[in-house]
Amino acid sequence: MNCDSIILIGPMGSGKSTIGRLLSSRLGLTFIDSDREIEARSGANIPWIFDLEGEAGFRDRETAVLAELVEEGQQVIATGGGAIIRPENRELLKSKGQVVYLQTSVEQQLVRTAKDKNRPLLRGPDPEGTLRRLAAERRPYYEATAHLTINTNGLSPRTVVREIIKQLNLKP
Ligand code: S3P
């Protein structure tokens, strides 16, 4: 049996948390969301961390948390959308788990992030422009890190989970 963790990557609003939770319950594994873990460890929410420490401070915390989570045994890990920016994170994730990239259109991302106030990068006047810019910058990193890519556009979370289980040959 394969004992790697399953690590979900993809942009904001690609459904990493929803799909991760569902996948973990189908597989009987623990689910962990790296953003929630960063918040729990720092005692502050993500917008606060960005305000106080800047994006660089948040990225340092993210790298440290990811390095710990991948050593905790087999689980389903949802990462933040920018977890693949740093080369050392890409190496780490790729070597420590089966990495699934949830590919999503900017249109879908906009719908899923519309009411959210917890994403500092989308606080500006042009969230759509920001999402398009980030997608162009980060797409090569997602692709370079993933073992499996699933296009989630128009698919329900249950369908995406079924597809991951099938393609990774996992035993529910
Ligand atoms: C970020 C995505 C967020 C969170 C932080 C930065 C990014 O996670 O880590 O706001 O750089 O794309 P989600 O992808 O879960 O929204």
PDB file of C-alpha atoms and ligand atoms in Angstrom:
ATOM      1  CA  MET A   1       0.000   0.000   0.000  1.00  0.00           C
ATOM      2  CA  ASN A   2       1.133   3.512  -0.799  1.00  0.00           C
ATOM      3  CA  CYS A   3       1.743   5.492   2.410  1.00  0.00           C
ATOM      4  CA  ASP A   4       2.492   8.887   0.941  1.00  0.00           C
ATOM      5  CA  SER A   5       0.454  11.856   2.057  1.00  0.00           C
ATOM      6  CA  ILE A   6      -1.818  13.378  -0.554  1.00  0.00           C
ATOM      7  CA  ILE A   7      -0.997  17.052  -0.956  1.00  0.00           C
ATOM      8  CA  LEU A   8      -3.416  19.401  -2.692  1.00  0.00           C
ATOM      9  CA  ILE A   9      -2.070  22.452  -4.489  1.00  0.00           C
ATOM     10  CA  GLY A  10      -3.829  25.046  -6.600  1.00  0.00           C
ATOM     11  CA  PRO A  11      -4.894  28.665  -6.592  1.00  0.00           C
ATOM     12  CA  MET A  12      -7.193  30.418  -4.135  1.00  0.00           C
ATOM     13  CA  GLY A  13     -10.748  29.177  -4.591  1.00  0.00           C
ATOM     14  CA  SER A  14      -9.793  25.945  -6.325  1.00  0.00           C
ATOM     15  CA  GLY A  15     -11.544  23.929  -3.616  1.00  0.00           C
ATOM     16  CA  LYS A  16      -8.467  22.517  -1.846  1.00  0.00           C
ATOM     17  CA  SER A  17     -10.082  22.548   1.614  1.00  0.00           C
ATOM     18  CA  THR A  18     -13.486  21.196   0.581  1.00  0.00           C
ATOM     19  CA  ILE A  19     -11.992  18.491  -1.609  1.00  0.00           C
ATOM     20  CA  GLY A  20      -9.294  17.690   0.938  1.00  0.00           C
ATOM     21  CA  ARG A  21     -11.813  17.199   3.714  1.00  0.00           C
ATOM     22  CA  LEU A  22     -13.986  14.967   1.559  1.00  0.00           C
ATOM     23  CA  LEU A  23     -11.024  12.979   0.269  1.00  0.00           C
ATOM     24  CA  SER A  24      -9.678  12.426   3.777  1.00  0.00           C
ATOM     25  CA  SER A  25     -13.002  11.082   5.017  1.00  0.00           C
ATOM     26  CA  ARG A  26     -13.275   8.743   2.017  1.00  0.00           C
ATOM     27  CA  LEU A  27      -9.770   7.410   2.748  1.00  0.00           C
ATOM     28  CA  GLY A  28     -10.025   7.404   6.550  1.00  0.00           C
ATOM     29  CA  LEU A  29      -7.065   9.789   6.839  1.00  0.00           C
ATOM     30  CA  THR A  30      -6.544  12.944   8.871  1.00  0.00           C
ATOM     31  CA  PHE A  31      -7.131  16.202   7.027  1.00  0.00           C
ATOM     32  CA  ILE A  32      -4.913  19.192   7.677  1.00  0.00           C
ATOM     33  CA  ASP A  33      -5.068  22.653   6.127  1.00  0.00           C
ATOM     34  CA  SER A  34      -1.705  24.419   6.247  1.00  0.00           C
ATOM     35  CA  ASP A  35      -3.280  27.891   6.453  1.00  0.00           C
ATOM     36  CA  ARG A  36      -5.357  26.908   9.492  1.00  0.00           C
ATOM     37  CA  GLU A  37      -2.240  25.348  11.024  1.00  0.00           C
ATOM     38  CA  ILE A  38      -0.271  28.576  10.495  1.00  0.00           C
ATOM     39  CA  GLU A  39      -3.090  30.505  12.191  1.00  0.00           C
ATOM     40  CA  ALA A  40      -3.280  28.066  15.101  1.00  0.00           C
ATOM     41  CA  ARG A  41       0.464  28.186  15.701  1.00  0.00           C
ATOM     42  CA  SER A  42       0.772  31.952  15.476  1.00  0.00           C
ATOM     43  CA  GLY A  43      -2.484  32.751  17.291  1.00  0.00           C
ATOM     44  CA  ALA A  44      -3.350  35.244  14.544  1.00  0.00           C
ATOM     45  CA  ASN A  45      -5.366  35.059  11.355  1.00  0.00           C
ATOM     46  CA  ILE A  46      -3.766  35.361   7.935  1.00  0.00           C
ATOM     47  CA  PRO A  47      -4.725  38.994   7.255  1.00  0.00           C
ATOM     48  CA  TRP A  48      -3.136  39.905  10.595  1.00  0.00           C
ATOM     49  CA  ILE A  49       0.060  38.050   9.771  1.00  0.00           C
ATOM     50  CA  PHE A  50       0.272  39.853   6.416  1.00  0.00           C
ATOM     51  CA  ASP A  51      -0.338  43.215   8.114  1.00  0.00           C
ATOM     52  CA  LEU A  52       2.201  42.690  10.872  1.00  0.00           C
ATOM     53  CA  GLU A  53       4.927  40.693   9.129  1.00  0.00           C
ATOM     54  CA  GLY A  54       4.285  41.281   5.446  1.00  0.00           C
ATOM     55  CA  GLU A  55       3.977  38.552   2.855  1.00  0.00           C
ATOM     56  CA  ALA A  56       7.607  37.511   3.508  1.00  0.00           C
ATOM     57  CA  GLY A  57       6.796  36.791   7.169  1.00  0.00           C
ATOM     58  CA  PHE A  58       3.793  34.725   6.146  1.00  0.00           C
ATOM     59  CA  ARG A  59       5.898  32.771   3.618  1.00  0.00           C
ATOM     60  CA  ASP A  60       8.492  31.953   6.294  1.00  0.00           C
ATOM     61  CA  ARG A  61       5.752  30.593   8.534  1.00  0.00           C
ATOM     62  CA  GLU A  62       4.287  28.665   5.608  1.00  0.00           C
ATOM     63  CA  THR A  63       7.627  27.013   4.759  1.00  0.00           C
ATOM     64  CA  ALA A  64       8.170  26.020   8.399  1.00  0.00           C
ATOM     65  CA  VAL A  65       4.665  24.557   8.793  1.00  0.00           C
ATOM     66  CA  LEU A  66       4.826  22.616   5.528  1.00  0.00           C
ATOM     67  CA  ALA A  67       8.175  21.094   6.532  1.00  0.00           C
ATOM     68  CA  GLU A  68       6.584  19.814   9.747  1.00  0.00           C
ATOM     69  CA  LEU A  69       3.286  18.632   8.261  1.00  0.00           C
ATOM     70  CA  VAL A  70       4.893  16.410   5.640  1.00  0.00           C
ATOM     71  CA  GLU A  71       6.698  14.507   8.403  1.00  0.00           C
ATOM     72  CA  GLU A  72       3.528  13.674  10.336  1.00  0.00           C
ATOM     73  CA  GLY A  73       2.713  10.447   8.526  1.00  0.00           C
ATOM     74  CA  GLN A  74       0.110   9.782   5.902  1.00  0.00           C
ATOM     75  CA  GLN A  75      -2.602  12.441   5.748  1.00  0.00           C
ATOM     76  CA  VAL A  76      -4.394  14.716   3.317  1.00  0.00           C
ATOM     77  CA  ILE A  77      -2.808  18.169   3.292  1.00  0.00           C
ATOM     78  CA  ALA A  78      -4.375  21.268   1.715  1.00  0.00           C
ATOM     79  CA  THR A  79      -1.791  23.971   1.042  1.00  0.00           C
ATOM     80  CA  GLY A  80      -2.206  27.716   0.488  1.00  0.00           C
ATOM     81  CA  GLY A  81      -2.299  28.949  -3.104  1.00  0.00           C
ATOM     82  CA  GLY A  82       1.220  30.407  -2.863  1.00  0.00           C
ATOM     83  CA  ALA A  83       2.873  27.378  -1.266  1.00  0.00           C
ATOM     84  CA  ILE A  84       4.592  26.568  -4.567  1.00  0.00           C
ATOM     85  CA  ILE A  85       6.310  29.945  -4.981  1.00  0.00           C
ATOM     86  CA  ARG A  86       9.476  28.941  -3.141  1.00  0.00           C
ATOM     87  CA  PRO A  87      11.683  26.348  -4.822  1.00  0.00           C
ATOM     88  CA  GLU A  88      12.394  24.616  -1.503  1.00  0.00           C
ATOM     89  CA  ASN A  89       8.667  24.158  -0.899  1.00  0.00           C
ATOM     90  CA  ARG A  90       8.188  22.710  -4.373  1.00  0.00           C
ATOM     91  CA  GLU A  91      11.003  20.214  -3.755  1.00  0.00           C
ATOM     92  CA  LEU A  92       9.668  19.318  -0.332  1.00  0.00           C
ATOM     93  CA  LEU A  93       6.078  18.747  -1.424  1.00  0.00           C
ATOM     94  CA  LYS A  94       7.043  16.759  -4.471  1.00  0.00           C
ATOM     95  CA  SER A  95       9.380  14.495  -2.559  1.00  0.00           C
ATOM     96  CA  LYS A  96       7.135  13.894   0.454  1.00  0.00           C
ATOM     97  CA  GLY A  97       3.749  13.163  -1.040  1.00  0.00           C
ATOM     98  CA  GLN A  98       1.559  12.602  -4.025  1.00  0.00           C
ATOM     99  CA  VAL A  99       0.850  16.119  -5.184  1.00  0.00           C
ATOM    100  CA  VAL A 100      -2.480  16.869  -6.843  1.00  0.00           C
ATOM    101  CA  TYR A 101      -2.948  20.168  -8.678  1.00  0.00           C
ATOM    102  CA  LEU A 102      -6.553  21.384  -8.706  1.00  0.00           C
ATOM    103  CA  GLN A 103      -6.608  23.418 -11.884  1.00  0.00           C
ATOM    104  CA  THR A 104      -9.361  26.035 -11.899  1.00  0.00           C
ATOM    105  CA  SER A 105     -10.389  28.909 -14.138  1.00  0.00           C
ATOM    106  CA  VAL A 106     -10.202  32.479 -12.877  1.00  0.00           C
ATOM    107  CA  GLU A 107     -13.992  32.693 -13.397  1.00  0.00           C
ATOM    108  CA  GLN A 108     -14.500  29.839 -10.920  1.00  0.00           C
ATOM    109  CA  GLN A 109     -12.008  31.349  -8.512  1.00  0.00           C
ATOM    110  CA  LEU A 110     -13.881  34.651  -8.575  1.00  0.00           C
ATOM    111  CA  VAL A 111     -17.180  32.975  -7.716  1.00  0.00           C
ATOM    112  CA  ARG A 112     -15.619  30.956  -4.888  1.00  0.00           C
ATOM    113  CA  THR A 113     -13.683  33.856  -3.343  1.00  0.00           C
ATOM    114  CA  ALA A 114     -16.312  36.593  -3.827  1.00  0.00           C
ATOM    115  CA  LYS A 115     -17.496  36.861  -0.211  1.00  0.00           C
ATOM    116  CA  ASP A 116     -14.209  36.010   1.433  1.00  0.00           C
ATOM    117  CA  LYS A 117     -12.398  38.530   3.610  1.00  0.00           C
ATOM    118  CA  ASN A 118      -9.626  36.252   4.781  1.00  0.00           C
ATOM    119  CA  ARG A 119      -7.399  36.523   1.695  1.00  0.00           C
ATOM    120  CA  PRO A 120      -5.165  39.586   1.922  1.00  0.00           C
ATOM    121  CA  LEU A 121      -3.938  39.277  -1.670  1.00  0.00           C
ATOM    122  CA  LEU A 122      -7.499  39.879  -2.906  1.00  0.00           C
ATOM    123  CA  ARG A 123      -8.148  43.002  -0.841  1.00  0.00           C
ATOM    124  CA  GLY A 124      -7.200  45.414  -3.658  1.00  0.00           C
ATOM    125  CA  PRO A 125      -9.572  47.136  -6.098  1.00  0.00           C
ATOM    126  CA  ASP A 126      -9.094  44.546  -8.862  1.00  0.00           C
ATOM    127  CA  PRO A 127      -9.282  40.981  -7.525  1.00  0.00           C
ATOM    128  CA  GLU A 128      -9.858  39.600 -11.005  1.00  0.00           C
ATOM    129  CA  GLY A 129      -6.683  41.263 -12.320  1.00  0.00           C
ATOM    130  CA  THR A 130      -4.768  39.930  -9.314  1.00  0.00           C
ATOM    131  CA  LEU A 131      -6.037  36.388  -9.870  1.00  0.00           C
ATOM    132  CA  ARG A 132      -5.118  36.557 -13.567  1.00  0.00           C
ATOM    133  CA  ARG A 133      -1.618  37.846 -12.798  1.00  0.00           C
ATOM    134  CA  LEU A 134      -1.026  35.216 -10.110  1.00  0.00           C
ATOM    135  CA  ALA A 135      -2.340  32.473 -12.402  1.00  0.00           C
ATOM    136  CA  ALA A 136       0.124  33.445 -15.133  1.00  0.00           C
ATOM    137  CA  GLU A 137       3.041  33.674 -12.668  1.00  0.00           C
ATOM    138  CA  ARG A 138       2.274  30.496 -10.774  1.00  0.00           C
ATOM    139  CA  ARG A 139       0.941  28.069 -13.387  1.00  0.00           C
ATOM    140  CA  PRO A 140       4.443  26.785 -14.257  1.00  0.00           C
ATOM    141  CA  TYR A 141       5.134  26.167 -10.557  1.00  0.00           C
ATOM    142  CA  TYR A 142       1.920  24.209 -10.034  1.00  0.00           C
ATOM    143  CA  GLU A 143       2.675  22.154 -13.106  1.00  0.00           C
ATOM    144  CA  ALA A 144       6.259  21.494 -12.040  1.00  0.00           C
ATOM    145  CA  THR A 145       5.191  20.343  -8.566  1.00  0.00           C
ATOM    146  CA  ALA A 146       2.195  18.142  -9.423  1.00  0.00           C
ATOM    147  CA  HIS A 147       2.188  14.407  -9.942  1.00  0.00           C
ATOM    148  CA  LEU A 148      -1.440  14.613 -11.040  1.00  0.00           C
ATOM    149  CA  THR A 149      -3.480  17.499 -12.468  1.00  0.00           C
ATOM    150  CA  ILE A 150      -7.274  17.574 -12.301  1.00  0.00           C
ATOM    151  CA  ASN A 151      -9.244  20.220 -14.147  1.00  0.00           C
ATOM    152  CA  THR A 152     -12.006  20.998 -11.641  1.00  0.00           C
ATOM    153  CA  ASN A 153     -14.035  23.376 -13.798  1.00  0.00           C
ATOM    154  CA  GLY A 154     -17.698  22.390 -13.684  1.00  0.00           C
ATOM    155  CA  LEU A 155     -17.016  19.322 -11.508  1.00  0.00           C
ATOM    156  CA  SER A 156     -18.561  18.783  -8.078  1.00  0.00           C
ATOM    157  CA  PRO A 157     -16.182  18.161  -5.161  1.00  0.00           C
ATOM    158  CA  ARG A 158     -17.435  14.554  -5.022  1.00  0.00           C
ATOM    159  CA  THR A 159     -16.547  14.018  -8.658  1.00  0.00           C
ATOM    160  CA  VAL A 160     -13.084  15.510  -8.165  1.00  0.00           C
ATOM    161  CA  VAL A 161     -12.518  13.225  -5.162  1.00  0.00           C
ATOM    162  CA  ARG A 162     -13.624  10.184  -7.153  1.00  0.00           C
ATOM    163  CA  GLU A 163     -11.221  11.167  -9.931  1.00  0.00           C
ATOM    164  CA  ILE A 164      -8.272  11.579  -7.516  1.00  0.00           C
ATOM    165  CA  ILE A 165      -8.957   8.181  -5.938  1.00  0.00           C
ATOM    166  CA  LYS A 166      -9.151   6.551  -9.365  1.00  0.00           C
ATOM    167  CA  GLN A 167      -6.109   8.218 -10.889  1.00  0.00           C
ATOM    168  CA  LEU A 168      -3.854   7.696  -7.885  1.00  0.00           C
ATOM    169  CA  ASN A 169      -5.150   4.172  -7.497  1.00  0.00           C
ATOM    170  CA  LEU A 170      -6.060   4.748  -3.832  1.00  0.00           C
ATOM    171  CA  LYS A 171      -8.129   2.366  -1.732  1.00  0.00           C
ATOM    172  CA  PRO A 172     -11.174   4.051  -0.161  1.00  0.00           C
TER     173      PRO A 172
HETATM  174  C1  S3P B   1      -2.463  32.726  -0.731  1.00  0.00           C
HETATM  175  C2  S3P B   1      -3.515  31.826  -0.639  1.00  0.00           C
HETATM  176  C3  S3P B   1      -4.243  31.599   0.610  1.00  0.00           C
HETATM  177  C4  S3P B   1      -3.361  31.927   1.819  1.00  0.00           C
HETATM  178  C5  S3P B   1      -2.801  33.307   1.698  1.00  0.00           C
HETATM  179  C6  S3P B   1      -1.952  33.484   0.440  1.00  0.00           C
HETATM  180  C7  S3P B   1      -1.797  32.876  -2.045  1.00  0.00           C
HETATM  181  O1  S3P B   1      -4.659  30.236   0.680  1.00  0.00           O
HETATM  182  O2  S3P B   1      -2.331  30.998   1.946  1.00  0.00           O
HETATM  183  O3  S3P B   1      -3.872  34.220   1.710  1.00  0.00           O
HETATM  184  O4  S3P B   1      -0.660  33.410  -2.080  1.00  0.00           O
HETATM  185  O5  S3P B   1      -2.375  32.464  -3.087  1.00  0.00           O
HETATM  186  P1  S3P B   1      -5.895  29.634  -0.172  1.00  0.00           P
HETATM  187  O6  S3P B   1      -5.337  29.157  -1.468  1.00  0.00           O
HETATM  188  O7  S3P B   1      -6.382  28.493   0.657  1.00  0.00           O
HETATM  189  O8  S3P B   1      -6.904  30.696  -0.321  1.00  0.00           O
END
